[in-house]
Coordinates of C-alpha atoms and ligand atoms in Angstrom, one line a residue:
M130 CA 15.7 15.2 23.2
K131 CA 12.5 16.9 22.2
S132 CA 11.0 15.0 19.3
W133 CA 7.6 16.7 19.6
K134 CA 6.3 20.0 18.6
V135 CA 3.2 21.9 19.6
L136 CA 2.2 24.4 17.1
I137 CA -0.1 26.4 19.3
A138 CA -1.1 25.4 22.8
P139 CA -4.9 24.8 23.1
S140 CA -5.4 27.5 25.7
V141 CA -3.7 30.0 23.4
C142 CA -5.9 28.9 20.5
A143 CA -9.0 29.2 22.6
M144 CA -8.0 32.7 23.7
L145 CA -7.3 33.8 20.1
A146 CA -10.6 32.5 18.9
G147 CA -12.5 33.7 21.9
L148 CA -13.8 30.2 22.5
A149 CA -13.7 27.9 25.5
A150 CA -11.3 25.0 25.0
P151 CA -13.2 21.7 25.2
A152 CA -13.3 20.3 28.8
L153 CA -11.6 17.0 28.8
A154 CA -12.5 14.2 31.3
D155 CA -10.2 11.2 31.6
V156 CA -11.0 8.2 29.5
S157 CA -11.7 5.4 31.9
I158 CA -11.4 1.6 31.3
E159 CA -15.2 1.5 31.6
D160 CA -15.5 4.0 28.8
I161 CA -13.3 1.7 26.7
V162 CA -15.2 -1.5 27.5
N163 CA -18.6 0.2 27.0
D164 CA -17.6 2.1 23.8
A165 CA -19.8 0.1 21.4
T166 CA -23.0 1.3 23.2
T167 CA -22.1 4.9 24.0
T168 CA -22.9 7.0 21.0
N169 CA -21.4 10.4 22.1
D170 CA -17.8 9.1 21.8
V171 CA -15.5 6.7 19.9
V172 CA -12.7 5.8 22.3
T173 CA -11.6 2.5 20.7
S174 CA -10.4 1.3 17.3
G175 CA -13.3 -0.7 16.0
L176 CA -16.1 1.3 17.7
G177 CA -15.9 -1.1 20.7
T178 CA -13.1 -3.6 21.7
Q179 CA -15.0 -6.5 20.0
G180 CA -14.4 -4.7 16.7
Q181 CA -17.9 -4.7 15.2
R182 CA -17.7 -1.2 13.9
Y183 CA -21.4 -0.8 14.5
S184 CA -23.0 2.4 15.9
P185 CA -26.6 2.2 17.2
L186 CA -27.1 5.8 15.9
K187 CA -30.2 6.4 13.7
T188 CA -30.3 10.1 13.1
I189 CA -28.7 9.7 9.7
N190 CA -30.8 7.2 7.9
A191 CA -31.8 5.9 4.4
D192 CA -34.4 8.7 4.0
N193 CA -32.0 11.6 4.7
V194 CA -28.4 10.4 4.0
A195 CA -28.6 11.9 0.5
Q196 CA -28.6 15.3 2.3
L197 CA -25.3 14.6 4.1
V198 CA -22.8 17.5 3.6
P199 CA -19.3 18.4 4.9
A200 CA -19.3 20.2 8.2
W201 CA -15.5 20.9 7.8
A202 CA -12.3 19.5 6.4
M203 CA -8.8 19.7 7.8
S204 CA -5.6 19.2 5.8
L205 CA -2.8 17.0 7.3
G206 CA -0.4 19.3 5.4
G207 CA 3.2 18.6 5.0
E208 CA 5.4 18.1 1.9
K209 CA 5.0 14.4 2.1
M210 CA 1.5 12.8 2.1
R211 CA 1.3 9.1 1.3
G212 CA -1.5 6.7 2.6
Q213 CA -3.8 7.9 5.4
Q214 CA -5.1 4.7 7.0
A215 CA -6.1 5.8 10.5
Q216 CA -9.5 5.5 12.2
A217 CA -10.1 8.6 14.3
L218 CA -11.2 8.7 18.0
V219 CA -13.5 11.2 19.6
K220 CA -14.0 12.2 23.2
D221 CA -15.5 15.3 24.8
G222 CA -15.6 17.1 21.5
V223 CA -12.0 16.5 20.6
L224 CA -11.1 14.2 17.7
Y225 CA -7.7 12.5 17.7
V226 CA -6.3 11.2 14.4
T227 CA -2.9 9.9 13.3
G228 CA -1.4 10.4 9.8
S229 CA 1.4 9.2 7.6
Y230 CA 5.0 9.6 8.8
S231 CA 4.0 8.9 12.5
R232 CA 2.1 12.2 13.1
M233 CA -0.9 12.9 15.3
W234 CA -3.5 15.7 15.6
A235 CA -6.1 16.8 18.1
V236 CA -9.0 18.6 16.5
D237 CA -12.1 20.5 17.8
V238 CA -15.0 18.5 16.3
K239 CA -17.3 21.5 16.1
T240 CA -15.0 23.6 13.9
G241 CA -12.2 21.5 12.6
R242 CA -9.8 23.7 14.4
E243 CA -6.5 22.1 15.2
L244 CA -5.7 22.0 18.9
W245 CA -2.2 20.5 18.6
Q246 CA 0.0 18.5 16.3
Y247 CA 2.7 16.0 17.2
D248 CA 5.4 15.1 14.6
H249 CA 7.4 12.1 15.6
R250 CA 11.1 12.6 14.6
L251 CA 11.8 9.7 12.4
P252 CA 15.4 8.5 11.8
E253 CA 16.9 7.8 8.4
G254 CA 16.7 4.2 7.4
I255 CA 13.3 3.1 8.7
L256 CA 12.0 -0.1 7.0
P257 CA 8.3 0.1 6.5
C258 CA 7.2 -2.7 4.1
C259 CA 4.0 -1.2 2.9
D260 CA 4.0 2.6 2.9
V261 CA 4.6 5.0 5.8
V262 CA 1.1 4.6 7.2
N263 CA -0.4 4.6 10.7
R264 CA -3.8 3.0 11.6
G265 CA -4.7 5.0 14.7
A266 CA -4.2 5.6 18.4
A267 CA -5.6 4.5 21.7
L268 CA -7.1 6.7 24.4
I269 CA -6.8 5.9 28.2
N270 CA -6.9 8.2 31.2
D271 CA -5.4 11.5 30.1
K272 CA -3.2 9.9 27.5
V273 CA -3.3 9.1 23.7
I274 CA -0.9 6.4 22.7
F275 CA 0.3 5.3 19.2
G276 CA 3.1 3.4 17.5
T277 CA 5.7 4.8 15.1
L278 CA 7.5 3.7 12.0
D279 CA 10.8 3.5 14.0
A280 CA 9.1 0.9 16.3
K281 CA 8.4 3.1 19.3
L282 CA 5.3 3.4 21.4
V283 CA 4.6 7.0 22.3
A284 CA 2.1 8.3 24.9
L285 CA 1.1 11.9 24.6
N286 CA -1.0 14.1 27.0
Q287 CA -4.4 14.5 25.4
K288 CA -4.7 18.2 26.4
T289 CA -1.3 19.3 25.2
G290 CA 0.1 16.7 22.8
K291 CA 3.3 16.6 24.9
V292 CA 5.2 13.3 25.3
V293 CA 4.5 11.6 28.6
W294 CA 6.6 8.5 27.9
T295 CA 8.2 6.7 24.9
K296 CA 9.2 3.1 24.8
E297 CA 11.2 1.2 22.1
I298 CA 9.2 -1.8 20.9
D299 CA 12.3 -3.0 19.0
D300 CA 15.2 -2.0 16.7
Y301 CA 13.9 -0.5 13.5
K302 CA 17.3 -1.4 11.8
G303 CA 16.2 -5.0 12.2
G304 CA 13.1 -4.4 10.1
Y305 CA 10.7 -3.6 13.0
S306 CA 8.1 -0.8 12.9
Y307 CA 4.6 -0.3 14.3
T308 CA 1.6 0.9 12.4
A309 CA -1.5 -0.6 14.1
A310 CA -3.7 1.1 16.7
P311 CA -2.8 0.0 20.2
L312 CA -5.5 -1.9 22.1
I313 CA -6.4 -1.0 25.7
V314 CA -7.5 -4.0 27.9
P315 CA -8.6 -4.2 31.5
S316 CA -6.5 -6.4 33.8
K317 CA -7.1 -7.2 37.4
A318 CA -3.4 -7.7 38.3
H319 CA -1.9 -4.8 36.2
G320 CA -4.7 -2.2 35.8
P321 CA -5.4 -1.1 32.2
I322 CA -2.8 -2.5 29.8
V323 CA -1.8 -1.3 26.4
V324 CA -1.4 -4.2 24.0
T325 CA 0.7 -4.0 20.8
G326 CA 2.4 -6.2 18.3
V327 CA 5.2 -5.8 15.8
S328 CA 5.4 -5.2 12.0
G329 CA 8.2 -6.5 9.9
G330 CA 7.2 -10.0 8.7
E331 CA 9.0 -9.6 5.4
F332 CA 12.3 -9.1 7.2
G333 CA 12.4 -12.4 9.2
I334 CA 11.5 -10.9 12.5
V335 CA 9.7 -12.9 15.1
G336 CA 6.2 -11.8 15.8
R337 CA 5.1 -11.1 19.4
V338 CA 2.3 -9.4 21.4
E339 CA 3.2 -7.2 24.3
A340 CA 1.3 -5.6 27.2
R341 CA 2.5 -2.5 29.0
K342 CA 1.2 -0.5 31.9
V343 CA -0.5 2.6 30.6
D344 CA 1.0 5.0 33.2
D345 CA 4.7 4.5 32.3
G346 CA 4.8 2.0 29.5
E347 CA 6.6 -0.6 31.6
L348 CA 6.4 -4.0 30.0
V349 CA 4.0 -6.5 31.8
W350 CA 4.2 -9.5 29.5
S351 CA 5.4 -10.6 26.1
R352 CA 4.0 -13.4 24.0
P353 CA 6.0 -14.6 20.9
T354 CA 3.8 -16.0 18.1
I355 CA 6.3 -18.5 16.8
E356 CA 6.7 -21.9 18.4
G357 CA 9.8 -22.4 20.5
H358 CA 10.2 -18.8 21.7
V359 CA 9.6 -18.1 25.4
G360 CA 7.4 -15.3 26.7
T361 CA 7.9 -13.0 29.7
L362 CA 5.8 -12.0 32.6
N363 CA 6.7 -9.3 35.1
G364 CA 10.3 -9.2 33.9
K365 CA 10.9 -13.0 34.1
P366 CA 10.6 -15.8 31.5
S367 CA 7.1 -17.3 31.5
T368 CA 5.9 -20.0 29.2
M369 CA 7.1 -21.3 25.8
T370 CA 4.8 -20.8 22.8
G371 CA 4.0 -24.3 21.6
K372 CA 6.8 -26.9 21.7
Q373 CA 10.2 -26.2 20.0
G374 CA 10.6 -28.1 16.7
E375 CA 7.1 -29.6 16.6
T376 CA 6.0 -27.9 13.4
W377 CA 9.2 -26.2 12.2
P378 CA 12.3 -27.8 10.8
G379 CA 15.8 -27.0 12.1
D380 CA 16.5 -23.5 13.2
L381 CA 14.0 -21.7 10.9
W382 CA 11.7 -20.9 13.8
K383 CA 14.4 -18.4 15.1
T384 CA 13.6 -16.1 12.2
G385 CA 10.1 -17.5 11.7
G386 CA 8.0 -14.4 11.0
G387 CA 4.4 -14.4 12.3
A388 CA 4.3 -10.6 12.6
T389 CA 1.4 -9.2 14.6
W390 CA 1.2 -6.1 12.5
L391 CA -2.5 -5.4 12.6
G392 CA -3.1 -5.2 16.4
G393 CA -6.0 -7.0 18.1
T394 CA -9.4 -6.9 19.5
Y395 CA -10.7 -7.7 23.1
D396 CA -13.8 -9.5 24.2
P397 CA -14.9 -8.6 27.7
E398 CA -17.4 -11.6 27.9
T399 CA -14.6 -14.2 27.6
N400 CA -11.8 -11.9 28.9
L401 CA -9.7 -12.8 25.9
I402 CA -7.4 -10.8 23.6
F403 CA -7.5 -11.9 19.9
V404 CA -4.6 -11.2 17.6
G405 CA -3.5 -12.5 14.3
A406 CA 0.0 -13.6 13.1
G407 CA 1.3 -13.0 9.7
N408 CA 3.2 -15.1 7.2
P409 CA 6.0 -17.5 8.2
A410 CA 9.4 -16.4 6.9
P411 CA 10.7 -16.8 4.3
W412 CA 7.8 -17.0 1.8
N413 CA 9.4 -20.1 0.1
S414 CA 7.4 -22.9 1.9
H415 CA 9.7 -25.7 0.7
M416 CA 12.3 -24.5 3.1
R417 CA 10.1 -25.2 6.1
P418 CA 8.0 -28.4 5.8
G419 CA 5.4 -28.5 8.6
D420 CA 2.5 -26.4 9.8
N421 CA 4.9 -23.6 11.1
K422 CA 2.7 -22.6 14.1
W423 CA 1.5 -20.0 14.9
S424 CA 2.2 -18.2 11.7
C425 CA -0.9 -17.4 9.6
S426 CA -3.0 -17.9 12.7
R427 CA -5.4 -16.3 15.2
I428 CA -4.5 -16.7 18.8
A429 CA -6.5 -15.9 22.0
I430 CA -4.4 -14.5 24.9
D431 CA -5.1 -14.2 28.6
P432 CA -4.7 -10.5 29.5
E433 CA -3.3 -11.4 33.0
T434 CA -0.5 -13.7 32.0
G435 CA 0.0 -13.4 28.2
N436 CA -0.5 -17.1 27.9
I437 CA -2.2 -18.5 24.8
K438 CA -5.7 -19.9 25.5
W439 CA -6.3 -21.1 22.0
G440 CA -4.9 -20.9 18.5
Y441 CA -6.4 -21.5 15.1
Q442 CA -4.3 -21.6 12.0
T443 CA -5.9 -20.5 8.7
T444 CA -3.0 -21.3 6.4
P445 CA -0.7 -24.1 7.7
N446 CA 2.7 -24.1 5.8
D447 CA 1.7 -21.0 4.0
G448 CA 3.3 -20.6 0.6
W449 CA 1.4 -17.5 -0.7
D450 CA 2.0 -14.8 2.0
Y451 CA -1.5 -15.2 3.3
D452 CA -0.9 -13.3 6.6
G453 CA -3.3 -14.4 9.3
V454 CA -3.5 -11.0 10.8
N455 CA -7.0 -9.9 9.8
E456 CA -9.3 -8.7 12.7
V457 CA -11.2 -11.2 14.9
V458 CA -14.7 -9.8 15.5
S459 CA -16.8 -11.1 18.4
F460 CA -20.5 -11.6 17.7
D461 CA -23.5 -13.7 18.8
L462 CA -24.2 -16.6 16.4
N463 CA -27.8 -17.5 17.2
G464 CA -26.9 -17.8 20.9
T465 CA -23.4 -19.2 20.5
K466 CA -20.4 -17.0 21.5
A467 CA -18.5 -16.8 18.2
V468 CA -15.8 -14.8 16.4
A469 CA -15.5 -14.2 12.7
T470 CA -12.5 -13.3 10.6
A471 CA -12.1 -12.8 6.8
D472 CA -8.7 -14.1 5.9
R473 CA -6.2 -13.0 3.3
N474 CA -6.6 -16.5 1.9
G475 CA -10.1 -15.8 0.7
F476 CA -12.1 -17.8 3.3
F477 CA -14.5 -16.3 5.9
Y478 CA -14.1 -18.2 9.1
V479 CA -16.5 -18.6 12.1
L480 CA -14.9 -20.0 15.3
G481 CA -16.0 -20.6 18.9
R482 CA -15.0 -17.6 20.9
E483 CA -14.2 -19.5 24.1
D484 CA -12.1 -22.3 22.6
G485 CA -11.3 -21.4 19.0
K486 CA -13.4 -24.5 17.8
F487 CA -13.8 -24.5 14.0
I488 CA -17.5 -23.8 13.1
S489 CA -17.3 -23.0 9.4
A490 CA -15.2 -21.5 6.5
T491 CA -16.7 -20.4 3.3
P492 CA -15.2 -18.4 0.3
F493 CA -15.9 -14.7 0.3
V494 CA -14.1 -14.1 -3.0
E495 CA -14.4 -16.0 -6.3
Q496 CA -12.0 -18.4 -8.0
I497 CA -9.9 -19.3 -4.9
S498 CA -7.2 -21.6 -6.3
W499 CA -4.7 -22.4 -3.6
A500 CA -7.1 -24.7 -1.7
K501 CA -10.1 -26.7 -2.9
E502 CA -12.0 -26.1 0.3
I503 CA -11.6 -25.9 4.1
G504 CA -12.3 -29.4 5.4
K505 CA -14.7 -30.3 8.2
D506 CA -11.6 -30.5 10.5
G507 CA -10.9 -26.8 9.8
R508 CA -7.7 -27.6 7.7
P509 CA -7.4 -26.5 4.1
V510 CA -7.6 -29.1 1.3
F511 CA -4.6 -27.9 -0.7
D512 CA -4.3 -28.0 -4.4
P513 CA -0.7 -29.2 -4.8
A514 CA -0.6 -27.9 -8.4
N515 CA -1.2 -24.4 -7.0
R516 CA 1.8 -24.2 -4.6
P517 CA 4.8 -22.5 -6.2
G518 CA 7.5 -25.0 -7.1
D519 CA 10.6 -25.8 -5.1
P520 CA 13.6 -23.9 -6.6
K521 CA 15.9 -26.9 -5.7
K522 CA 14.0 -28.9 -8.2
A523 CA 14.4 -26.4 -11.0
A524 CA 17.0 -27.1 -13.7
D525 CA 19.1 -24.1 -12.7
G526 CA 18.3 -24.5 -9.0
K527 CA 17.3 -20.8 -8.9
K528 CA 13.7 -20.3 -10.0
G529 CA 11.0 -22.8 -9.0
S530 CA 8.0 -23.4 -11.3
S531 CA 5.6 -20.5 -11.4
I532 CA 1.8 -20.7 -10.6
F533 CA -1.1 -18.3 -10.8
A534 CA -2.8 -18.2 -7.4
V535 CA -6.1 -16.6 -6.3
P536 CA -6.3 -14.5 -4.1
S537 CA -3.1 -12.5 -4.6
F538 CA -0.8 -12.1 -1.6
L539 CA -2.5 -8.7 -0.8
G540 CA -5.4 -11.0 0.0
G541 CA -9.1 -11.5 -0.4
K542 CA -9.1 -8.9 2.4
N543 CA -6.2 -7.0 3.7
Q544 CA -5.9 -4.5 6.6
Q545 CA -9.1 -2.7 5.9
P546 CA -11.5 -3.8 8.7
M547 CA -15.0 -5.3 8.1
A548 CA -18.1 -4.4 10.1
Y549 CA -20.9 -6.4 11.7
S550 CA -24.5 -5.4 12.2
P551 CA -26.4 -7.2 15.0
D552 CA -29.6 -5.9 13.2
T553 CA -29.1 -7.5 9.8
K554 CA -26.8 -10.2 11.3
L555 CA -24.5 -9.7 8.3
F556 CA -20.8 -9.0 8.1
Y557 CA -19.7 -6.3 5.5
V558 CA -16.4 -7.4 4.1
P559 CA -14.3 -5.0 2.0
A560 CA -12.9 -7.7 -0.3
N561 CA -10.7 -7.8 -3.4
E562 CA -10.7 -10.2 -6.3
W563 CA -7.3 -10.6 -7.9
G564 CA -4.6 -13.2 -8.4
M565 CA -0.8 -13.4 -8.8
D566 CA 2.0 -15.1 -10.7
L567 CA 4.2 -16.5 -8.0
H568 CA 7.5 -18.5 -7.9
N569 CA 10.1 -19.3 -5.3
E570 CA 13.8 -18.6 -5.2
P571 CA 16.6 -19.6 -2.8
V572 CA 17.1 -17.1 0.0
T573 CA 19.2 -16.8 3.2
Y574 CA 18.4 -14.6 6.2
K575 CA 20.3 -11.3 6.6
K576 CA 19.3 -8.9 9.4
G577 CA 17.3 -5.9 8.0
A578 CA 17.1 -7.4 4.5
A579 CA 13.9 -8.6 2.8
Y580 CA 13.5 -12.3 3.5
L581 CA 11.1 -13.6 0.9
G582 CA 12.5 -16.2 -1.5
A583 CA 9.8 -15.3 -4.0
G584 CA 9.0 -13.3 -7.1
F585 CA 5.4 -12.2 -7.9
T586 CA 3.1 -10.1 -10.1
I587 CA -0.4 -9.2 -9.0
K588 CA -3.0 -9.3 -11.8
P589 CA -6.8 -8.6 -12.0
I590 CA -9.1 -11.5 -12.6
F591 CA -12.2 -9.6 -13.7
E592 CA -12.4 -6.8 -16.2
D593 CA -15.0 -4.7 -14.4
H594 CA -13.7 -4.8 -10.8
I595 CA -11.2 -5.7 -8.2
G596 CA -12.8 -4.2 -5.1
A597 CA -16.0 -5.9 -3.9
L598 CA -17.8 -5.1 -0.7
K599 CA -19.6 -8.3 0.3
A600 CA -22.4 -8.8 2.7
V601 CA -21.7 -12.2 4.3
D602 CA -24.2 -14.2 6.4
P603 CA -22.0 -15.9 9.1
A604 CA -24.7 -18.5 9.8
T605 CA -24.7 -19.9 6.2
G606 CA -21.6 -18.4 4.5
K607 CA -23.8 -17.0 1.8
I608 CA -22.9 -13.8 0.1
V609 CA -26.2 -11.8 0.4
W610 CA -25.1 -9.0 -1.9
T611 CA -21.9 -7.6 -3.5
Y612 CA -21.1 -4.0 -4.4
K613 CA -18.4 -4.0 -7.0
N614 CA -15.7 -1.3 -7.3
R615 CA -13.1 -0.9 -10.0
A616 CA -10.1 -0.2 -7.8
P617 CA -9.1 -2.4 -4.9
L618 CA -10.9 -1.6 -1.6
W619 CA -8.4 -0.5 1.0
G620 CA -10.5 1.5 3.6
G621 CA -12.7 -0.1 6.3
V622 CA -16.4 -0.3 6.8
L623 CA -18.9 1.2 9.3
T624 CA -22.5 0.2 9.8
T625 CA -25.3 1.8 11.8
G626 CA -28.5 1.2 13.6
S627 CA -30.3 2.9 10.8
N628 CA -29.3 0.2 8.3
L629 CA -26.5 2.1 6.6
V630 CA -23.1 0.9 5.5
F631 CA -20.4 3.5 5.0
F632 CA -17.1 2.9 3.3
G633 CA -14.6 4.7 1.0
T634 CA -13.0 3.9 -2.3
P635 CA -9.5 4.6 -3.8
E636 CA -11.3 6.7 -6.4
G637 CA -12.0 9.0 -3.5
E638 CA -15.7 8.5 -2.9
L639 CA -17.2 8.1 0.6
K640 CA -20.3 6.0 0.1
A641 CA -23.4 5.0 2.0
L642 CA -25.2 1.9 1.0
D643 CA -28.4 0.2 2.3
A644 CA -27.2 -2.5 4.6
T645 CA -30.0 -4.9 3.5
D646 CA -29.6 -4.9 -0.3
G647 CA -26.3 -2.9 -1.0
K648 CA -28.1 -0.2 -2.9
Q649 CA -26.1 3.1 -3.1
L650 CA -27.8 5.9 -1.2
W651 CA -25.1 8.6 -1.1
S652 CA -21.6 9.3 -2.4
F653 CA -19.2 12.2 -1.9
N654 CA -15.9 12.8 -3.7
T655 CA -13.2 13.6 -1.1
G656 CA -10.5 14.5 -3.7
S657 CA -8.0 11.7 -2.9
G658 CA -8.3 7.9 -2.3
I659 CA -9.9 6.7 0.9
V660 CA -7.9 3.9 2.6
A661 CA -9.2 4.5 6.1
P662 CA -12.3 3.4 8.1
P663 CA -15.0 6.0 8.8
I664 CA -16.5 6.6 12.2
T665 CA -19.7 8.1 13.5
W666 CA -20.8 9.7 16.8
E667 CA -23.2 12.1 18.2
Q668 CA -22.4 15.6 19.4
D669 CA -25.1 17.9 21.0
G670 CA -27.9 16.0 19.2
E671 CA -26.3 15.9 15.8
Q672 CA -24.8 12.8 14.2
Y673 CA -21.3 13.2 12.6
V674 CA -19.4 11.0 10.2
S675 CA -15.6 11.4 9.8
V676 CA -13.1 9.8 7.5
L677 CA -9.5 10.4 6.4
S678 CA -8.8 10.8 2.7
G679 CA -5.3 10.2 1.3
W680 CA -4.4 7.6 -1.3
G681 CA -1.5 5.2 -0.6
G682 CA -0.8 2.0 1.2
A683 CA 0.4 -1.3 -0.2
V684 CA -1.4 -1.4 -3.5
P685 CA 0.6 1.3 -5.4
L686 CA 3.8 -0.2 -4.0
W687 CA 3.2 -3.9 -4.4
G688 CA 0.3 -4.2 -6.7
G689 CA 2.1 -5.3 -9.9
E690 CA -0.2 -4.9 -12.9
V691 CA -3.0 -3.6 -10.6
A692 CA -0.7 -0.7 -9.5
K693 CA -0.5 0.5 -13.1
T694 CA -4.3 0.8 -13.2
V695 CA -4.4 3.0 -10.1
A696 CA -1.3 5.1 -10.9
N697 CA -3.4 8.1 -11.9
L698 CA -5.0 8.4 -8.4
N699 CA -3.8 11.5 -6.6
Q700 CA -2.3 11.6 -3.1
G701 CA -3.8 13.7 -0.4
G702 CA -4.2 14.1 3.4
M703 CA -7.5 15.5 4.5
L704 CA -9.8 14.8 7.4
W705 CA -13.4 15.1 6.3
T706 CA -16.3 15.5 8.7
F707 CA -20.0 15.3 7.6
K708 CA -23.4 16.0 9.1
L709 CA -26.9 16.7 8.1
P710 CA -28.0 20.3 7.6
K711 CA -29.3 21.5 11.0
K712 CA -33.0 21.7 10.3
L713 CA -33.0 18.2 8.7
A714 CA -31.0 16.8 11.7
E715 CA -33.6 18.2 14.1
A716 CA -36.7 17.0 12.1
K717 CA -36.8 13.4 13.4
Ligands
LIG238 CA1 -18.7 5.1 22.3
LIG239 CA1 3.2 -10.7 4.8

């Protein structure tokens, strides 16, 4: 079955245009591991496997960023648009970007000319929870690999866009899909591996992380995130995750959630893969007394075996859908190897990178109500009055008592990635300040059906803003500055060696702020909402900035009263690329 299409082969395009096709060299594992410091390419999601989203480039700076203009824009076309959440990749003058409905493009970065397009043929009946998005691809050797809404992993040839291999991650009819960018990691025993997770936490799936060989997609290891499930290594059972029944009652661990839907990061210094696991299933926490490990957690995995080196649970016995999936970013904390993560639950955590030891947790949004604080032992001090009530205790046995919780289940921060600058030593967190009415209901598991046991309505908590880009000092937890935005922020952040912070808004503006004080230096209206992270790189002495524009994602689908306030935002699907006018770029 041919599920791909090539509109025009690159060589034909090049002949028609009288141009040489870009010469492509393989993307090596060294290119991947060194990505953060090489400014002429972006070969990983996160601008480096540690996920800092920091570029050392300084050509575009505070003095000239106001002159930034579009170099070109390219439409993602099609009758259906929806949310465009992908981070683009760039190598040897070719940009690779994924779009809604499991599509991918290769584009000439000088001209915006399309080299090829791949449209994955999606079956009827896919079950994406939160829009038909895709968050990007992975480059390795001569391949570009991405996940699809019908839970497949597809490897294409970089030059032609033709399928090299396809692997089924799992059965989409059971609620599985895959939307995160795959992660490429070096392995001594297996060569480069491609690491992925699974989406579908709202359907009672069991989360897991998998590593495959990049040449043929063959499974190397699998690591379930929920206690009691056994992993695999080289086709055989390996080790159990945790101890069966330790933090889960009865059989609920069998459909326990913990979806690994946002992918992971990799730290070469400790040789660890960091992934996050989503909410336990169902949402009704009264059905599953206990911590419910490793739902709502970050886990560190050995790339050789798939074994868990350490785990840290941000929300034990979660009752608010505070998925623990947000990215784990490695950084140097005054000489200590540390990681930071900004959780859905509103707290910003700093942990030891080698052992997951709790260092600190501080609020990065206001009015957090579900917990009073995070104790010195790293466990939340719950506010029992802010856990939705047990439906069994309700007079009718159907609807438990309702509470108003902050943050909302869409989180103090959702999928949109933060950035870290080693110059300012600040994290730039694309946060949202909102709350939700939430109650629990009885629920039973049924394959392929939503498994929540909850009803909810998201509401704003401030009149002037929901979105708030926050500069967080990881050493003190202090919010150094806040940039407020009316609509919820849903795109990621990029920071540069010239002290700039780039991010987009649902209102459609791509903005550049001063990284030190948050002052706006530049803004450009892209015509539709931005829910994707920008990138920057250098090509023939010029610095480029690219971002996808195209409103969608979870907010218009799940946002309750907030969704009404953004209902007038227009959909789109445009890849924008910016640079300085030539003479300005040369005048250094
Ligand atoms: Ca690079
Ligand atoms: Ca969830």
